PDB file of C-alpha atoms in Angstrom:
ATOM      1  CA  MET A 175      12.654 -34.487  -1.713  1.00 48.00           C
ATOM      2  CA  MET A 176      14.891 -33.197  -5.021  1.00 53.00           C
ATOM      3  CA  ILE A 177      17.351 -30.395  -4.574  1.00 56.00           C
ATOM      4  CA  GLU A 178      15.755 -28.685  -6.868  1.00 58.00           C
ATOM      5  CA  THR A 179      12.620 -28.119  -4.752  1.00 70.00           C
ATOM      6  CA  VAL A 180      14.789 -27.591  -1.675  1.00 63.00           C
ATOM      7  CA  ASP A 181      16.172 -24.714  -3.786  1.00 84.00           C
ATOM      8  CA  ALA A 182      12.865 -23.732  -4.766  1.00 83.00           C
ATOM      9  CA  ARG A 183      11.303 -23.410  -1.828  1.00 86.00           C
ATOM     10  CA  THR A 184      14.782 -21.436  -0.451  1.00 90.00           C
ATOM     11  CA  GLU A 185      14.257 -18.726  -3.044  1.00 89.00           C
ATOM     12  CA  GLN A 186      10.064 -18.786  -2.565  1.00 91.00           C
ATOM     13  CA  MET A 187      10.829 -18.237   1.270  1.00 95.00           C
ATOM     14  CA  LEU A 188      13.936 -15.526   0.392  1.00 95.00           C
ATOM     15  CA  LEU A 189      11.243 -13.234  -1.888  1.00 95.00           C
ATOM     16  CA  TRP A 190       8.330 -13.660   1.305  1.00 97.00           C
ATOM     17  CA  TYR A 191      11.018 -12.477   3.527  1.00 97.00           C
ATOM     18  CA  ASP A 192      12.260  -9.589   1.343  1.00 97.00           C
ATOM     19  CA  SER A 193       8.994  -8.645   0.256  1.00 98.00           C
ATOM     20  CA  TYR A 194       7.422  -8.713   3.927  1.00 98.00           C
ATOM     21  CA  GLN A 195      10.532  -6.479   5.682  1.00 98.00           C
ATOM     22  CA  PHE A 196       9.780  -3.945   2.901  1.00 98.00           C
ATOM     23  CA  LEU A 197       5.925  -3.774   3.793  1.00 98.00           C
ATOM     24  CA  CYS A 198       6.518  -3.679   7.273  1.00 98.00           C
ATOM     25  CA  GLN A 199       9.366  -1.026   6.717  1.00 98.00           C
ATOM     26  CA  GLU A 200       6.965   1.061   4.487  1.00 98.00           C
ATOM     27  CA  ALA A 201       4.231   0.906   6.862  1.00 98.00           C
ATOM     28  CA  ALA A 202       6.958   1.833   9.723  1.00 98.00           C
ATOM     29  CA  CYS A 203       7.280   5.059   7.490  1.00 98.00           C
ATOM     30  CA  LEU A 204       4.305   5.577   7.558  1.00 97.00           C
ATOM     31  CA  ASP A 205       2.681   5.512  10.769  1.00 97.00           C
ATOM     32  CA  GLU A 206       5.433   7.291  12.385  1.00 96.00           C
ATOM     33  CA  ASP A 207       4.633  10.422   9.674  1.00 94.00           C
ATOM     34  CA  ARG A 208       8.184  10.003   8.350  1.00 96.00           C
ATOM     35  CA  MET A 209       7.103  11.126   4.994  1.00 95.00           C
ATOM     36  CA  GLU A 210      10.064  11.545   3.109  1.00 95.00           C
ATOM     37  CA  ASP A 211      11.911   8.243   4.153  1.00 97.00           C
ATOM     38  CA  TRP A 212       8.491   6.460   2.736  1.00 98.00           C
ATOM     39  CA  VAL A 213       8.631   8.592  -0.428  1.00 98.00           C
ATOM     40  CA  LYS A 214      12.464   7.377  -0.836  1.00 98.00           C
ATOM     41  CA  LEU A 215      10.748   3.594  -1.223  1.00 98.00           C
ATOM     42  CA  LEU A 216       9.082   4.391  -4.132  1.00 98.00           C
ATOM     43  CA  ALA A 217      10.382   3.579  -8.080  1.00 98.00           C
ATOM     44  CA  PRO A 218      10.775   6.365 -10.235  1.00 98.00           C
ATOM     45  CA  ASP A 219       8.108   5.223 -12.406  1.00 98.00           C
ATOM     46  CA  VAL A 220       5.795   3.783  -9.526  1.00 98.00           C
ATOM     47  CA  THR A 221       1.758   3.950 -10.103  1.00 98.00           C
ATOM     48  CA  TYR A 222      -0.374   3.970  -6.985  1.00 98.00           C
ATOM     49  CA  GLU A 223      -4.146   3.511  -7.943  1.00 96.00           C
ATOM     50  CA  ILE A 224      -7.328   2.774  -5.564  1.00 94.00           C
ATOM     51  CA  PRO A 225     -10.113   1.980  -7.790  1.00 93.00           C
ATOM     52  CA  ILE A 226     -13.836   2.737  -6.435  1.00 89.00           C
ATOM     53  CA  ARG A 227     -15.719  -0.156  -5.674  1.00 85.00           C
ATOM     54  CA  GLN A 228     -19.348  -1.271  -6.048  1.00 82.00           C
ATOM     55  CA  THR A 229     -21.892  -3.266  -4.748  1.00 76.00           C
ATOM     56  CA  ARG A 230     -22.076  -5.781  -7.821  1.00 78.00           C
ATOM     57  CA  ARG A 231     -23.970  -9.107  -8.190  1.00 83.00           C
ATOM     58  CA  ARG A 232     -21.722 -12.289  -8.716  1.00 85.00           C
ATOM     59  CA  GLY A 233     -20.042 -11.930 -11.938  1.00 80.00           C
ATOM     60  CA  GLU A 234     -20.262  -8.472 -12.258  1.00 75.00           C
ATOM     61  CA  GLN A 235     -17.508  -5.734 -12.490  1.00 74.00           C
ATOM     62  CA  PRO A 236     -17.506  -4.582  -9.253  1.00 72.00           C
ATOM     63  CA  PHE A 237     -14.833  -1.537 -10.039  1.00 76.00           C
ATOM     64  CA  VAL A 238     -16.177   1.678 -11.732  1.00 77.00           C
ATOM     65  CA  ALA A 239     -14.333   2.187 -15.295  1.00 81.00           C
ATOM     66  CA  ASN A 240     -12.142   5.180 -14.490  1.00 85.00           C
ATOM     67  CA  GLY A 241     -13.261   5.756 -11.432  1.00 85.00           C
ATOM     68  CA  TRP A 242     -10.113   6.139  -8.349  1.00 86.00           C
ATOM     69  CA  HIS A 243     -10.293   7.238  -4.933  1.00 86.00           C
ATOM     70  CA  MET A 244      -6.225   7.964  -5.630  1.00 90.00           C
ATOM     71  CA  LYS A 245      -4.504   7.271  -9.028  1.00 95.00           C
ATOM     72  CA  GLU A 246      -0.920   8.745  -8.783  1.00 97.00           C
ATOM     73  CA  ASP A 247       2.460   8.926  -9.626  1.00 98.00           C
ATOM     74  CA  LEU A 248       5.539   9.470  -8.207  1.00 98.00           C
ATOM     75  CA  GLY A 249       5.398  13.411  -9.069  1.00 97.00           C
ATOM     76  CA  SER A 250       1.837  13.432  -8.007  1.00 97.00           C
ATOM     77  CA  LEU A 251       2.854  11.629  -5.079  1.00 97.00           C
ATOM     78  CA  GLN A 252       5.680  13.817  -3.848  1.00 97.00           C
ATOM     79  CA  ASN A 253       3.239  16.477  -4.660  1.00 95.00           C
ATOM     80  CA  ARG A 254       1.115  15.264  -1.514  1.00 92.00           C
ATOM     81  CA  VAL A 255       3.737  14.435   0.973  1.00 94.00           C
ATOM     82  CA  ALA A 256       5.020  17.911   0.160  1.00 93.00           C
ATOM     83  CA  ARG A 257       1.796  19.768   0.576  1.00 91.00           C
ATOM     84  CA  LEU A 258       1.627  17.288   4.079  1.00 87.00           C
ATOM     85  CA  ALA A 259       4.024  19.822   5.343  1.00 85.00           C
ATOM     86  CA  THR A 260       1.896  23.369   4.555  1.00 85.00           C
ATOM     87  CA  LYS A 261      -0.735  24.522   6.442  1.00 76.00           C
ATOM     88  CA  ALA A 262      -2.876  24.119   3.448  1.00 79.00           C
ATOM     89  CA  ALA A 263      -3.396  19.772   4.072  1.00 78.00           C
ATOM     90  CA  TRP A 264      -6.339  20.724   6.659  1.00 75.00           C
ATOM     91  CA  ALA A 265      -7.382  17.198   6.694  1.00 78.00           C
ATOM     92  CA  GLU A 266      -4.323  15.665   7.985  1.00 81.00           C
ATOM     93  CA  ASP A 267      -3.246  18.553  10.062  1.00 79.00           C
ATOM     94  CA  PRO A 268      -3.075  17.484  13.295  1.00 83.00           C
ATOM     95  CA  PRO A 269      -1.721  14.205  11.608  1.00 84.00           C
ATOM     96  CA  SER A 270      -4.470  11.372  12.285  1.00 88.00           C
ATOM     97  CA  ARG A 271      -2.891   8.626  14.488  1.00 91.00           C
ATOM     98  CA  THR A 272      -2.098   5.555  12.480  1.00 94.00           C
ATOM     99  CA  LYS A 273      -1.327   1.754  12.944  1.00 97.00           C
ATOM    100  CA  ARG A 274      -1.024  -0.336   9.548  1.00 97.00           C
ATOM    101  CA  LEU A 275      -1.362  -3.734  10.567  1.00 98.00           C
ATOM    102  CA  VAL A 276       0.036  -5.773   7.282  1.00 98.00           C
ATOM    103  CA  GLY A 277      -0.540  -9.945   6.695  1.00 97.00           C
ATOM    104  CA  ASN A 278      -1.494 -12.609   4.295  1.00 98.00           C
ATOM    105  CA  VAL A 279       1.838 -11.829   2.576  1.00 98.00           C
ATOM    106  CA  GLN A 280       1.901 -14.075  -0.600  1.00 97.00           C
ATOM    107  CA  ALA A 281       5.187 -13.291  -2.813  1.00 97.00           C
ATOM    108  CA  ARG A 282       5.873 -14.138  -6.461  1.00 96.00           C
ATOM    109  CA  PRO A 283       8.227 -13.936  -8.936  1.00 95.00           C
ATOM    110  CA  GLY A 284       7.389 -10.909 -11.131  1.00 95.00           C
ATOM    111  CA  ALA A 285       8.216  -9.983 -14.804  1.00 94.00           C
ATOM    112  CA  SER A 286      10.966  -9.433 -14.790  1.00 94.00           C
ATOM    113  CA  ARG A 287      13.907 -10.958 -12.609  1.00 93.00           C
ATOM    114  CA  ASP A 288      14.611  -7.856 -10.763  1.00 96.00           C
ATOM    115  CA  GLU A 289      10.621  -7.816  -9.994  1.00 98.00           C
ATOM    116  CA  ILE A 290       8.253  -9.221  -7.023  1.00 98.00           C
ATOM    117  CA  ASP A 291       5.039  -9.690  -7.168  1.00 98.00           C
ATOM    118  CA  VAL A 292       3.286  -8.921  -3.618  1.00 98.00           C
ATOM    119  CA  THR A 293      -0.256  -9.320  -2.857  1.00 98.00           C
ATOM    120  CA  SER A 294      -0.941  -8.689   0.738  1.00 98.00           C
ATOM    121  CA  ASN A 295      -3.991  -7.387   2.960  1.00 98.00           C
ATOM    122  CA  VAL A 296      -3.650  -4.406   5.266  1.00 98.00           C
ATOM    123  CA  MET A 297      -5.444  -2.997   8.282  1.00 97.00           C
ATOM    124  CA  LEU A 298      -5.843   0.546   8.570  1.00 96.00           C
ATOM    125  CA  TYR A 299      -6.246   1.774  12.310  1.00 95.00           C
ATOM    126  CA  ARG A 300      -7.020   5.732  12.079  1.00 92.00           C
ATOM    127  CA  GLY A 301      -7.477   8.290  14.738  1.00 90.00           C
ATOM    128  CA  ARG A 302      -8.310  11.931  14.716  1.00 85.00           C
ATOM    129  CA  GLY A 303      -7.849  14.917  17.004  1.00 80.00           C
ATOM    130  CA  ASP A 304      -8.685  14.212  20.771  1.00 84.00           C
ATOM    131  CA  TYR A 305     -12.114  12.110  20.001  1.00 81.00           C
ATOM    132  CA  PRO A 306     -12.711   8.248  20.584  1.00 85.00           C
ATOM    133  CA  ASP A 307     -14.060   7.585  16.987  1.00 87.00           C
ATOM    134  CA  TYR A 308     -11.635   5.817  15.043  1.00 91.00           C
ATOM    135  CA  ALA A 309     -11.819   4.382  11.441  1.00 90.00           C
ATOM    136  CA  LEU A 310     -10.802   1.201  10.295  1.00 94.00           C
ATOM    137  CA  VAL A 311      -9.761   0.418   6.210  1.00 94.00           C
ATOM    138  CA  CYS A 312      -9.404  -2.897   5.262  1.00 96.00           C
ATOM    139  CA  ALA A 313      -7.886  -3.272   1.438  1.00 96.00           C
ATOM    140  CA  GLU A 314      -5.946  -6.027  -0.547  1.00 97.00           C
ATOM    141  CA  ARG A 315      -3.054  -5.025  -1.984  1.00 98.00           C
ATOM    142  CA  GLN A 316      -1.665  -5.725  -5.125  1.00 98.00           C
ATOM    143  CA  ASP A 317       2.050  -4.936  -5.170  1.00 98.00           C
ATOM    144  CA  VAL A 318       5.275  -5.176  -7.874  1.00 98.00           C
ATOM    145  CA  LEU A 319       8.527  -4.647  -5.359  1.00 98.00           C
ATOM    146  CA  ARG A 320      11.867  -3.757  -7.620  1.00 98.00           C
ATOM    147  CA  ARG A 321      15.086  -4.332  -7.046  1.00 97.00           C
ATOM    148  CA  SER A 322      17.309  -1.403  -6.812  1.00 96.00           C
ATOM    149  CA  ASP A 323      20.886  -1.031  -6.012  1.00 95.00           C
ATOM    150  CA  ASP A 324      19.519   0.381  -2.676  1.00 94.00           C
ATOM    151  CA  GLY A 325      16.953  -2.060  -1.945  1.00 96.00           C
ATOM    152  CA  LEU A 326      13.382  -2.929  -3.275  1.00 98.00           C
ATOM    153  CA  ARG A 327      11.318   0.129  -4.313  1.00 98.00           C
ATOM    154  CA  LEU A 328       7.492   0.092  -5.063  1.00 98.00           C
ATOM    155  CA  ALA A 329       6.696  -0.377  -8.605  1.00 98.00           C
ATOM    156  CA  ARG A 330       3.388  -0.223  -8.975  1.00 98.00           C
ATOM    157  CA  ARG A 331       0.516  -0.731  -6.219  1.00 98.00           C
ATOM    158  CA  VAL A 332      -3.411  -1.492  -6.339  1.00 97.00           C
ATOM    159  CA  VAL A 333      -5.491  -0.835  -3.414  1.00 96.00           C
ATOM    160  CA  VAL A 334      -8.882  -3.063  -3.349  1.00 95.00           C
ATOM    161  CA  LEU A 335     -10.675  -1.754  -0.654  1.00 93.00           C
ATOM    162  CA  SER A 336     -13.244  -3.896   1.205  1.00 92.00           C
ATOM    163  CA  HIS A 337     -15.161  -0.847   1.202  1.00 88.00           C
ATOM    164  CA  THR A 338     -17.918   0.914  -1.249  1.00 83.00           C
ATOM    165  CA  THR A 339     -18.291   3.669   0.951  1.00 80.00           C
ATOM    166  CA  LEU A 340     -15.301   4.563   2.836  1.00 80.00           C
ATOM    167  CA  PRO A 341     -15.120   4.576   6.206  1.00 76.00           C
ATOM    168  CA  THR A 342     -13.598   7.979   7.133  1.00 77.00           C
ATOM    169  CA  GLN A 343     -14.181  11.405   5.743  1.00 75.00           C
ATOM    170  CA  ASN A 344     -11.373  11.577   3.702  1.00 74.00           C
ATOM    171  CA  LEU A 345      -8.002   9.349   2.789  1.00 76.00           C
ATOM    172  CA  GLY A 346      -5.677  11.732   3.546  1.00 81.00           C
ATOM    173  CA  VAL A 347      -3.216   8.824   4.337  1.00 89.00           C
ATOM    174  CA  PHE A 348      -1.805   6.154   2.181  1.00 93.00           C
ATOM    175  CA  LEU A 349      -2.720   2.619   1.979  1.00 92.00           C
TER     176      LEU A 349
END
């Protein structure tokens, strides 16, 4: 085995490790309702999109053109988080009980030296009130993480839902 191969594998493992640790930290912030901490994990130019999926035949585009459950930037994400602290956020008052399971993490060098392209799967458990009912939301996430002086930051997220119909009444939580 050549030295370059070992170095390349070590670099790949470090990309995966850094990415996985970031995603676990992010999930903890969201599950523990530490929304201000979550916002600090976002890059100033972040984009966050959840396109609407439709059932289509093989080979046909499964996503609605110009249709999203969410299409956000830093300002709109900050506004959503700020609204959660008010009485106007009735869909999340009391807050949902959530657990995010993140897996199948794959990390690759990004378009620039300080970016990492990350694909992961997430399963969100969401319970509401005192009801025994719960929702499971499954998705693939396509992220760009960017290195900064303060660590990794989420620069781009596209959430590809496995669902065509949301299994929950609203998306008052982040995936």
